[in-house]
PDB file of C-alpha atoms and ligand atoms in Angstrom:
ATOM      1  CA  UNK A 268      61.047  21.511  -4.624  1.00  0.00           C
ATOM      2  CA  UNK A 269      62.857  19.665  -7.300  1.00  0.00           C
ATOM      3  CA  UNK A 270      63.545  15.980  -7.586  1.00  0.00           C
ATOM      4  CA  UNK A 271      66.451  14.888  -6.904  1.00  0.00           C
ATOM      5  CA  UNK A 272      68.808  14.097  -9.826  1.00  0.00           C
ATOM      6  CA  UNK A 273      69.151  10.406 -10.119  1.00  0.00           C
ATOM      7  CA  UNK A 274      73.083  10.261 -11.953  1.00  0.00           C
ATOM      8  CA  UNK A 275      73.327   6.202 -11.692  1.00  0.00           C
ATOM      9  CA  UNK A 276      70.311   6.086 -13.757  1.00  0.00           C
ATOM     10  CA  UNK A 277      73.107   7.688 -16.621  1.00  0.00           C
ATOM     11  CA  UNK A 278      76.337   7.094 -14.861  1.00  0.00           C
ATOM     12  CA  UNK A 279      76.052   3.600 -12.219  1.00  0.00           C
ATOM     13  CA  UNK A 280      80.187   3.515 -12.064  1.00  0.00           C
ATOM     14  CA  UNK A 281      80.429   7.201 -10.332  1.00  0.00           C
ATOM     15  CA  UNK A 282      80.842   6.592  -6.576  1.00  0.00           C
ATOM     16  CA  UNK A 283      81.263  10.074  -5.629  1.00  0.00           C
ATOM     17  CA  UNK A 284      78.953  13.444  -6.452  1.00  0.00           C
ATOM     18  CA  UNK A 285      79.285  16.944  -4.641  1.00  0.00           C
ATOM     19  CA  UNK A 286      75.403  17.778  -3.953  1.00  0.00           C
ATOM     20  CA  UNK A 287      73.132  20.392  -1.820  1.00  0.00           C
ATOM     21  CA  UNK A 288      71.199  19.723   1.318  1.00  0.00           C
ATOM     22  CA  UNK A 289      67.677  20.378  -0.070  1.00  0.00           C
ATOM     23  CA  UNK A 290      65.242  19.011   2.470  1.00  0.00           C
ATOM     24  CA  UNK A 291      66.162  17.783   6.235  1.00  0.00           C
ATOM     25  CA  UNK A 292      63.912  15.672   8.523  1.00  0.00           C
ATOM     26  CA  UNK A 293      64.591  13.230  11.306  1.00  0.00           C
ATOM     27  CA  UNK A 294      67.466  10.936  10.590  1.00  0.00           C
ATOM     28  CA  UNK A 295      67.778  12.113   7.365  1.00  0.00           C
ATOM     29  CA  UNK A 296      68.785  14.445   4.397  1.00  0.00           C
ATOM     30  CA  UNK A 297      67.263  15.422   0.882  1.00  0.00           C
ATOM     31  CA  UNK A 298      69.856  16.479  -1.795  1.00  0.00           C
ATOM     32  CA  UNK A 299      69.481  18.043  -5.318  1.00  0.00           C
ATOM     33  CA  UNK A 300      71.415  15.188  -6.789  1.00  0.00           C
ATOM     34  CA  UNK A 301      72.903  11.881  -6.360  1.00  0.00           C
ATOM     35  CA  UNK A 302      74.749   8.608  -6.567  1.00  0.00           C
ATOM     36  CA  UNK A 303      73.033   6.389  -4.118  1.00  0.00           C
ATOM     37  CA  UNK A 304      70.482   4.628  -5.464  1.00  0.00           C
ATOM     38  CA  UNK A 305      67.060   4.884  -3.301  1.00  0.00           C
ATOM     39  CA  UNK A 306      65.629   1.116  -2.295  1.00  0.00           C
ATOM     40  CA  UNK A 307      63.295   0.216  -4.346  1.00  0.00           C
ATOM     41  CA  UNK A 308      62.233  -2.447  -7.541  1.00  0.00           C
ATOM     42  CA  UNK A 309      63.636  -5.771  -4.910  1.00  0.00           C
ATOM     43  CA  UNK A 310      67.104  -3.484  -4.918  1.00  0.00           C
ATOM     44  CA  UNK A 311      68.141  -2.382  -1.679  1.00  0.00           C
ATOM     45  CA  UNK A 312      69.309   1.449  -0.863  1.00  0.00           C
ATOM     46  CA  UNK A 313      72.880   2.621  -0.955  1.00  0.00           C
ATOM     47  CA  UNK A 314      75.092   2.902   2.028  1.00  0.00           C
ATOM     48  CA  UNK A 315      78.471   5.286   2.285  1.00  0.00           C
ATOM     49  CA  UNK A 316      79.473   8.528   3.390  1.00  0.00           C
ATOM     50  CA  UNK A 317      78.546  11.715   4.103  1.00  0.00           C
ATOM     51  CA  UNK A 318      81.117  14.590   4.346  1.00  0.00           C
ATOM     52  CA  UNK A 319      80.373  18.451   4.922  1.00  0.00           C
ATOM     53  CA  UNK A 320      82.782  21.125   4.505  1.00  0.00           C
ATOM     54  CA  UNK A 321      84.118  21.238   7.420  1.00  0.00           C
ATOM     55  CA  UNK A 322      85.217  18.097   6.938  1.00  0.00           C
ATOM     56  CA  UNK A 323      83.181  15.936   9.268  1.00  0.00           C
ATOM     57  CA  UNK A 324      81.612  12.339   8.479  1.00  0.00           C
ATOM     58  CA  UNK A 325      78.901  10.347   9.036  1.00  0.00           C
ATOM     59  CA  UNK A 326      77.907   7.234   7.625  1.00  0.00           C
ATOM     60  CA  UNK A 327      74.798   6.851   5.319  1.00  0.00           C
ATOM     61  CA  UNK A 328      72.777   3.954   6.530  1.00  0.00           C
ATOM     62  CA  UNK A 329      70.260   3.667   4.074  1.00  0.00           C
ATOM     63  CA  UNK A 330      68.756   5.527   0.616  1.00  0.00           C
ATOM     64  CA  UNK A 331      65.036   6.139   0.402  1.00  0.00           C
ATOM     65  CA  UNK A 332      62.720   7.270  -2.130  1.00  0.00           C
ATOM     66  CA  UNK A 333      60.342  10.367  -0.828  1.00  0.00           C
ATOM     67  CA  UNK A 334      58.118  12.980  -2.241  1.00  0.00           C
ATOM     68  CA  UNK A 335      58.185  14.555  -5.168  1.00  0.00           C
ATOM     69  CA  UNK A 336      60.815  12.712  -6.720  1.00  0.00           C
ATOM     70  CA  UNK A 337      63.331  13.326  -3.712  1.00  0.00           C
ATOM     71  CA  UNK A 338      66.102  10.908  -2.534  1.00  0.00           C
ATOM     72  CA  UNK A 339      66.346  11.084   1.346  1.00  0.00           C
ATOM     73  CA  UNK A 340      69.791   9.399   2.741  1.00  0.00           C
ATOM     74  CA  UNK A 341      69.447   8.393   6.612  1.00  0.00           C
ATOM     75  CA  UNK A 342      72.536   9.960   8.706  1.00  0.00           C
ATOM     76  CA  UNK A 343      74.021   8.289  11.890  1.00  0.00           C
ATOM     77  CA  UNK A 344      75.189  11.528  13.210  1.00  0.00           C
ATOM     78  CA  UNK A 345      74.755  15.155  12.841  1.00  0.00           C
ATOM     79  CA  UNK A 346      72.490  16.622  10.396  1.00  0.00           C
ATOM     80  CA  UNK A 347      73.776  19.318   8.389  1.00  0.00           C
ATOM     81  CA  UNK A 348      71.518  22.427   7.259  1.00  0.00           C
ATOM     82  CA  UNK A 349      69.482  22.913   4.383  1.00  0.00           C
ATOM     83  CA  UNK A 350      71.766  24.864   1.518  1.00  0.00           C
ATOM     84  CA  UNK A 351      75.175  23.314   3.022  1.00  0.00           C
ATOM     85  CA  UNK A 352      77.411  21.390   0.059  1.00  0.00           C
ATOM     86  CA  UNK A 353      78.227  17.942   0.957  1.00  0.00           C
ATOM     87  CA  UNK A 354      79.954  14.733  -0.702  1.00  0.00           C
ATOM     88  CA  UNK A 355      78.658  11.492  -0.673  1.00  0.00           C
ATOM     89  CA  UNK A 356      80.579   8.704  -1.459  1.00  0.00           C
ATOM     90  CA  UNK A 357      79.143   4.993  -1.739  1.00  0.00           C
ATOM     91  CA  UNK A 358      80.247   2.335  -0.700  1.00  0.00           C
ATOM     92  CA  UNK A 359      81.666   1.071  -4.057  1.00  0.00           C
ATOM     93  CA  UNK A 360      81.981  -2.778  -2.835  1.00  0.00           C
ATOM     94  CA  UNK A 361      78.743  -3.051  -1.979  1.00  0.00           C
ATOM     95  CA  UNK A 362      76.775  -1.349  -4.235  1.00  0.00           C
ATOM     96  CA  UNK A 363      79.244  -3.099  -6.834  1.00  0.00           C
ATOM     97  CA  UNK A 364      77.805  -7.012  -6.214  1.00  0.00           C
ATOM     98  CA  UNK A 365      74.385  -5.461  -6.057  1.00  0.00           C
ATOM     99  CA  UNK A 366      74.925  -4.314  -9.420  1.00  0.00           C
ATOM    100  CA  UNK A 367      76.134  -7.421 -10.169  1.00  0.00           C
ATOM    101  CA  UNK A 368      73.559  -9.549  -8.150  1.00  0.00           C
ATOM    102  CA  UNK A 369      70.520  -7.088 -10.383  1.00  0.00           C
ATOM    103  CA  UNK A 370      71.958  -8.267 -13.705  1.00  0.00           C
ATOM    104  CA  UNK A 371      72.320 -11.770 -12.527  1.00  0.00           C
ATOM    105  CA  UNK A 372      68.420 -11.663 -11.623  1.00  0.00           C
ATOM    106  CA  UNK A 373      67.506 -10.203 -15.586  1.00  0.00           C
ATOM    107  CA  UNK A 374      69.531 -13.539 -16.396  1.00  0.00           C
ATOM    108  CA  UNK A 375      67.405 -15.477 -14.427  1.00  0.00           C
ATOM    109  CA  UNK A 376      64.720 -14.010 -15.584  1.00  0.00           C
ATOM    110  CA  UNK A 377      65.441 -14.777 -19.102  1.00  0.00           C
ATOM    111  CA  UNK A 378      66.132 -18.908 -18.133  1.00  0.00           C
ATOM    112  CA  UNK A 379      62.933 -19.164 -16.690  1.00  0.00           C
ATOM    113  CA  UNK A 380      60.639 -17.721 -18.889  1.00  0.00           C
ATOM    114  CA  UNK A 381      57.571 -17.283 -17.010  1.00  0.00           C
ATOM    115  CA  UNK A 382      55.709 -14.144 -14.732  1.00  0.00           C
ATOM    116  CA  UNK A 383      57.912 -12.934 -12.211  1.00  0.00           C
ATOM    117  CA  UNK A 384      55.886 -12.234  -9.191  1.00  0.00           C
ATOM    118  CA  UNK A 385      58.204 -10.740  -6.897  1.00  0.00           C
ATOM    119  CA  UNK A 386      62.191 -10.448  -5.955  1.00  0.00           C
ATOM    120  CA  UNK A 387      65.068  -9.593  -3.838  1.00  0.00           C
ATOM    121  CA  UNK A 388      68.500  -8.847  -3.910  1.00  0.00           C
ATOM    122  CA  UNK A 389      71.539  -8.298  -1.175  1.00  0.00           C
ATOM    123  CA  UNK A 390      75.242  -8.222  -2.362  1.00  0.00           C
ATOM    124  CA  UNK A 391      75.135 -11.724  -1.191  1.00  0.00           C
ATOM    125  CA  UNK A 392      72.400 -13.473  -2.837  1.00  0.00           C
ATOM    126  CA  UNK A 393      69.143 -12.756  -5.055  1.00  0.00           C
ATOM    127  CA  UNK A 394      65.773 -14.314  -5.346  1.00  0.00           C
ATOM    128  CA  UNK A 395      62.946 -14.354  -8.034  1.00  0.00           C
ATOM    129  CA  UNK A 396      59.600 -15.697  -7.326  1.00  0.00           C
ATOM    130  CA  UNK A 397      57.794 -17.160 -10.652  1.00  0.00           C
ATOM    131  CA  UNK A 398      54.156 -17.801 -11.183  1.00  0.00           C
ATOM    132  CA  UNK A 399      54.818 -21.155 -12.886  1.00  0.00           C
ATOM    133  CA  UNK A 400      53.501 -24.646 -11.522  1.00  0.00           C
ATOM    134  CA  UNK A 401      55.232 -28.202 -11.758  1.00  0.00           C
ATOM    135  CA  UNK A 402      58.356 -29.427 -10.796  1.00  0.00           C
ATOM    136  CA  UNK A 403      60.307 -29.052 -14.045  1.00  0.00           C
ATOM    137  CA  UNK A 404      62.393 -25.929 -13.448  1.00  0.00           C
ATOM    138  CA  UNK A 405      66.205 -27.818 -13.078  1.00  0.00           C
ATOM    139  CA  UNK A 406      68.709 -26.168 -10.750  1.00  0.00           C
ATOM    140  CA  UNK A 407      72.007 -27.656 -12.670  1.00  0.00           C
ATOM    141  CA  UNK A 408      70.363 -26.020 -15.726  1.00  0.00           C
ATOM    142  CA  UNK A 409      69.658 -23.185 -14.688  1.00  0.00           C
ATOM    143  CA  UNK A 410      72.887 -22.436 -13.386  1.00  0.00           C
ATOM    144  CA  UNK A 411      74.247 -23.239 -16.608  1.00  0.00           C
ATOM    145  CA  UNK A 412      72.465 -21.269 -19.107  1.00  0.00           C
ATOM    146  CA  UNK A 413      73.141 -18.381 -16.858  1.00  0.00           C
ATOM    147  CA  UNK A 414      76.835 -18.783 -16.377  1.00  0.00           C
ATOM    148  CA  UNK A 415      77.022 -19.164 -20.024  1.00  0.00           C
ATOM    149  CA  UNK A 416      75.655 -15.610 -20.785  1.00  0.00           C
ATOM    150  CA  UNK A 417      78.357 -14.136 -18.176  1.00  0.00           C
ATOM    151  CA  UNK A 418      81.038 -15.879 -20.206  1.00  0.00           C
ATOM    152  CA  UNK A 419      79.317 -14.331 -23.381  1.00  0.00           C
ATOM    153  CA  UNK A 420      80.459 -11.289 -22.063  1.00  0.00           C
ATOM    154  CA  UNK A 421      76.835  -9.255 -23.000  1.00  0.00           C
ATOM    155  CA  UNK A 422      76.560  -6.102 -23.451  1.00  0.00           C
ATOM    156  CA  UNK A 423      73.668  -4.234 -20.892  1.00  0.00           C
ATOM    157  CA  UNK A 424      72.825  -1.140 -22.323  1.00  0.00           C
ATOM    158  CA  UNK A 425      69.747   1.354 -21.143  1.00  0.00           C
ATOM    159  CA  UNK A 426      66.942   2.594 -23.716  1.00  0.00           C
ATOM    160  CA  UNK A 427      64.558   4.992 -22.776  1.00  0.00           C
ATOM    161  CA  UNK A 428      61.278   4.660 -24.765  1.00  0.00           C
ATOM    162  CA  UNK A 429      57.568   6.614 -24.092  1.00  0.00           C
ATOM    163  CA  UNK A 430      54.671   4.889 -21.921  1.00  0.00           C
ATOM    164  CA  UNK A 431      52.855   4.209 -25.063  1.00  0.00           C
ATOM    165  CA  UNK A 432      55.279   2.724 -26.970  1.00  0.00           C
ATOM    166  CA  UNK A 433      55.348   0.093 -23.643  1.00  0.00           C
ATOM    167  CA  UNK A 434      51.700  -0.353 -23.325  1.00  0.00           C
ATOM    168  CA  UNK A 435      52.101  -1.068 -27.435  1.00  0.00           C
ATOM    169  CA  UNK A 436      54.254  -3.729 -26.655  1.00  0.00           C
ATOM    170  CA  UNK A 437      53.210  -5.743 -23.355  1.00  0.00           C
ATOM    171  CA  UNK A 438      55.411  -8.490 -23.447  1.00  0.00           C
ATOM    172  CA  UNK A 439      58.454  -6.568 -22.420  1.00  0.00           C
ATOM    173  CA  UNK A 440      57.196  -6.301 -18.630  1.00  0.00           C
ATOM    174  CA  UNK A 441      57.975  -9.541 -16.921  1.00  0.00           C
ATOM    175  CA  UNK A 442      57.418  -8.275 -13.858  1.00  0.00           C
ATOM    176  CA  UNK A 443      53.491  -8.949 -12.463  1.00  0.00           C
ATOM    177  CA  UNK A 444      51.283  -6.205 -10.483  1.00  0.00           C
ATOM    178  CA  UNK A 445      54.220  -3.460 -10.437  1.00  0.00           C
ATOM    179  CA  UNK A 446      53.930  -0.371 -12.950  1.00  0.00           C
ATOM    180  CA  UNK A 447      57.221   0.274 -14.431  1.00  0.00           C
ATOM    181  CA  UNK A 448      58.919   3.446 -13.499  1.00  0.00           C
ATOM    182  CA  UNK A 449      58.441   6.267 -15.777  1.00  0.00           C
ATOM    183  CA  UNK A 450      60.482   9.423 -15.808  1.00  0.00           C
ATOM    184  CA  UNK A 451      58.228  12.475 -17.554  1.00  0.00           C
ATOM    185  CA  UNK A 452      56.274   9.812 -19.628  1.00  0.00           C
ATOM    186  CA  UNK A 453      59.462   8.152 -20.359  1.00  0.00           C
ATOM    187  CA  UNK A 454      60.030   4.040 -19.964  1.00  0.00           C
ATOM    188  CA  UNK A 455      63.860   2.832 -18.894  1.00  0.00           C
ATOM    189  CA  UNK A 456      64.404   0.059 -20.529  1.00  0.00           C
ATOM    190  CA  UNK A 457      67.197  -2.138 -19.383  1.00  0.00           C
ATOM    191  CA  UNK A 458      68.654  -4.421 -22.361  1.00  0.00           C
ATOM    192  CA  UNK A 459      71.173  -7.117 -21.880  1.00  0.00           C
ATOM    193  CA  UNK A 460      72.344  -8.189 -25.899  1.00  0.00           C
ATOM    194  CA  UNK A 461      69.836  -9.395 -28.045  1.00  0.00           C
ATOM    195  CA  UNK A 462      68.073 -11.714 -24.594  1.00  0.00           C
ATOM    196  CA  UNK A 463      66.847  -9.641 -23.172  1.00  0.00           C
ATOM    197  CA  UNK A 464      64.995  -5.963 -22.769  1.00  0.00           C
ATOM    198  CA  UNK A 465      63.165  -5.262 -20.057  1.00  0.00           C
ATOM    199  CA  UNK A 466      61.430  -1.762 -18.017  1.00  0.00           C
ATOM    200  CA  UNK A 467      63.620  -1.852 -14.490  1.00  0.00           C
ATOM    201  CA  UNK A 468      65.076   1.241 -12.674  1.00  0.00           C
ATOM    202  CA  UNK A 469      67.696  -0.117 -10.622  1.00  0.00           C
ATOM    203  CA  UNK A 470      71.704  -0.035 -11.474  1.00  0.00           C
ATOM    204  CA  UNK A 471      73.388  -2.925 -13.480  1.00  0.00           C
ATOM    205  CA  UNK A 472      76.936  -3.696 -14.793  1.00  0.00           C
ATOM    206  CA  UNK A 473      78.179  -2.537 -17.855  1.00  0.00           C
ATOM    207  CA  UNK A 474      78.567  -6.518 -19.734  1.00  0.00           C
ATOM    208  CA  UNK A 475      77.576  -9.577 -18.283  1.00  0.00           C
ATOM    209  CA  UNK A 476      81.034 -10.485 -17.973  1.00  0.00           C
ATOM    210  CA  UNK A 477      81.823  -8.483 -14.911  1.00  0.00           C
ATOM    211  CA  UNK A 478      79.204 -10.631 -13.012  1.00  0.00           C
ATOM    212  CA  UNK A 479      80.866 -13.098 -10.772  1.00  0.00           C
ATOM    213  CA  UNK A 480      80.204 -16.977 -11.790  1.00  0.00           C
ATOM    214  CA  UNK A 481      76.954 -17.671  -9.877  1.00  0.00           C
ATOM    215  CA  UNK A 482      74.665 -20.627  -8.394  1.00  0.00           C
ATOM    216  CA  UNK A 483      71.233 -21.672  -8.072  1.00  0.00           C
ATOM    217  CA  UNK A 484      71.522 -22.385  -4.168  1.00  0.00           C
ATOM    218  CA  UNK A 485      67.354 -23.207  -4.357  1.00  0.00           C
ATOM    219  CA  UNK A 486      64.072 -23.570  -5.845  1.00  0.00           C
ATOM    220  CA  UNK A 487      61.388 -23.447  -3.151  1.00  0.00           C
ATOM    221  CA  UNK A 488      58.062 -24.705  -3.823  1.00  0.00           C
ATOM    222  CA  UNK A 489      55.794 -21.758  -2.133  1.00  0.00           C
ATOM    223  CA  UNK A 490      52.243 -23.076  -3.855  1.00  0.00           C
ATOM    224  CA  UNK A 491      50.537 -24.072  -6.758  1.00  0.00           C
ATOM    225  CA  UNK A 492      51.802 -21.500  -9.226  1.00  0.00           C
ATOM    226  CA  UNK A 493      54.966 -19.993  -6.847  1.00  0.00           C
ATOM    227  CA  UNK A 494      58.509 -21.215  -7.409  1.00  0.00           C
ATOM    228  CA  UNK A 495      61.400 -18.957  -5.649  1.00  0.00           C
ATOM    229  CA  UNK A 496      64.420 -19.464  -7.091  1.00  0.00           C
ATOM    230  CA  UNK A 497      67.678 -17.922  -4.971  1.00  0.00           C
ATOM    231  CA  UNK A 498      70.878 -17.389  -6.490  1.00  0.00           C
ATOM    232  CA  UNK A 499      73.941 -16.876  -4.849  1.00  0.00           C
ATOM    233  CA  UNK A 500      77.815 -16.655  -5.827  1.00  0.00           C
ATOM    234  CA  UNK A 501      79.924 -19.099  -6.502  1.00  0.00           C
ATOM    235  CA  UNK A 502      82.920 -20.013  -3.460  1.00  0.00           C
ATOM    236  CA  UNK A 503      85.986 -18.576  -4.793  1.00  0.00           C
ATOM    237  CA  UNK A 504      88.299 -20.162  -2.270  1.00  0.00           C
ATOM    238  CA  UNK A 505      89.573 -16.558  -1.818  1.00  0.00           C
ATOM    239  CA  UNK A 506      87.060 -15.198   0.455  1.00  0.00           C
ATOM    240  CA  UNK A 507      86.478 -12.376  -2.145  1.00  0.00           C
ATOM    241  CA  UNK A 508      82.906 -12.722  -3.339  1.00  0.00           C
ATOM    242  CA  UNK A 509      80.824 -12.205  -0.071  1.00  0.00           C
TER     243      UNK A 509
HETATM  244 ZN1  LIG B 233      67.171  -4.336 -13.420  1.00  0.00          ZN
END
């Protein structure tokens, strides 16, 4: 079987594809391509709609990664059947701030230049974990530099380049004990202006300036050489950003 076409690799606005039930298994449904993007890299997996031909719904309550390069979405309700066309449609205001939220954590990544060791993202609020030690790292700082760069209004564009070329150049991977994802040999590398270029797979916004203004709500102190730093928006007074 084929893998599944991943369009927001190429396309992370579209919130609505037409695709083919491939696979089925408990809960859940394989398709030939999609817009949902399968959890994975500290971003969590699309949510939305399903809708068959005959019109029926039923909510998609997760995206996972499978097999051979398949994209299983988890139904709450009746399967359909292998071969029958469906639309999915995300939903857009979620997967929206996690775009958002995914950018903001390349930011962060770029004000604290040291080994990222793990992360997290909801729509709400994001996390890195650094392998640095001391107490130096500044929340008030932090916050600036990377509210700065939204206001820049960046461009984030997507490169793809081979495995060698990476393992040629180390120093792009931030990211500590996880391989980068490679596509037929092939490296996605996401760039964000001249600060920043990184491998990551997940879905970002188009410029920084579509991120909403954001806060360092925390640096935790989780050992020697661990500092988590969570970021999370900004109170808008309009009740709009969570
Ligand atoms: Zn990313």
């Amino acid at each position: 079987m084929s893998a599944t076409v991943r369009q927001f690799d190429h396309a992370p606005y579209q919130h609505v594809i037409t695709a083919e039930v491939r696979a089925v298994a408990e809960h859940a449904v394989a398709v030939d391509c999609t817009v949902f993007y399968p959890c994975g890299g500290g971003q969590m997996g699309d949510t939305g709609m399903l809708r068959d031909e005959a019109g029926h719904s039923m909510p998609v309550v997760d995206t996972v990664k499978g097999e051979q390069g398949l994209i299983w979405h988890r139904l709450d309700g009746e399967l359909p059947a292998v071969g029958a066309r469906v639309e999915l449609e995300l939903d857009w205001a979620r997967r929206y701030r996690l775009m958002q939220m995914h950018t903001a954590m390349h930011l962060l990544s770029v004000a604290v230049p040291f080994p990222v060791t793990g992360g997290q993202m909801t729509p709400d609020k994001g996390r890195l974990d650094f392998d640095v030690a001391g107490d130096a790292l500044d929340k008030a700082a932090i916050t600036e530099r990377i509210n700065g760069w939204i206001t820049e209004d960046l461009p984030v564009s997507v490169e793809w380049i081979t495995a060698e070329a990476l393992a040629a150049n180390p120093e792009l991977v931030k990211t500590v004990g996880v391989a980068p994802p490679t596509d037929g040999g092939q490296v996605r590398l996401v760039c964000i202006g001249e600060i920043d270029r990184q491998p990551c797979g997940g879905t970002h916004v188009a410029r920084t300036g579509e991120i909403a203004p954001i806060t360092v709500k925390s640096i935790k102190n989780r050992g020697a050489r661990n500092r988590r730093i969570t970021l999370e928006w900004q109170p808008t007074g309009e009740g709009g950003t969570s």
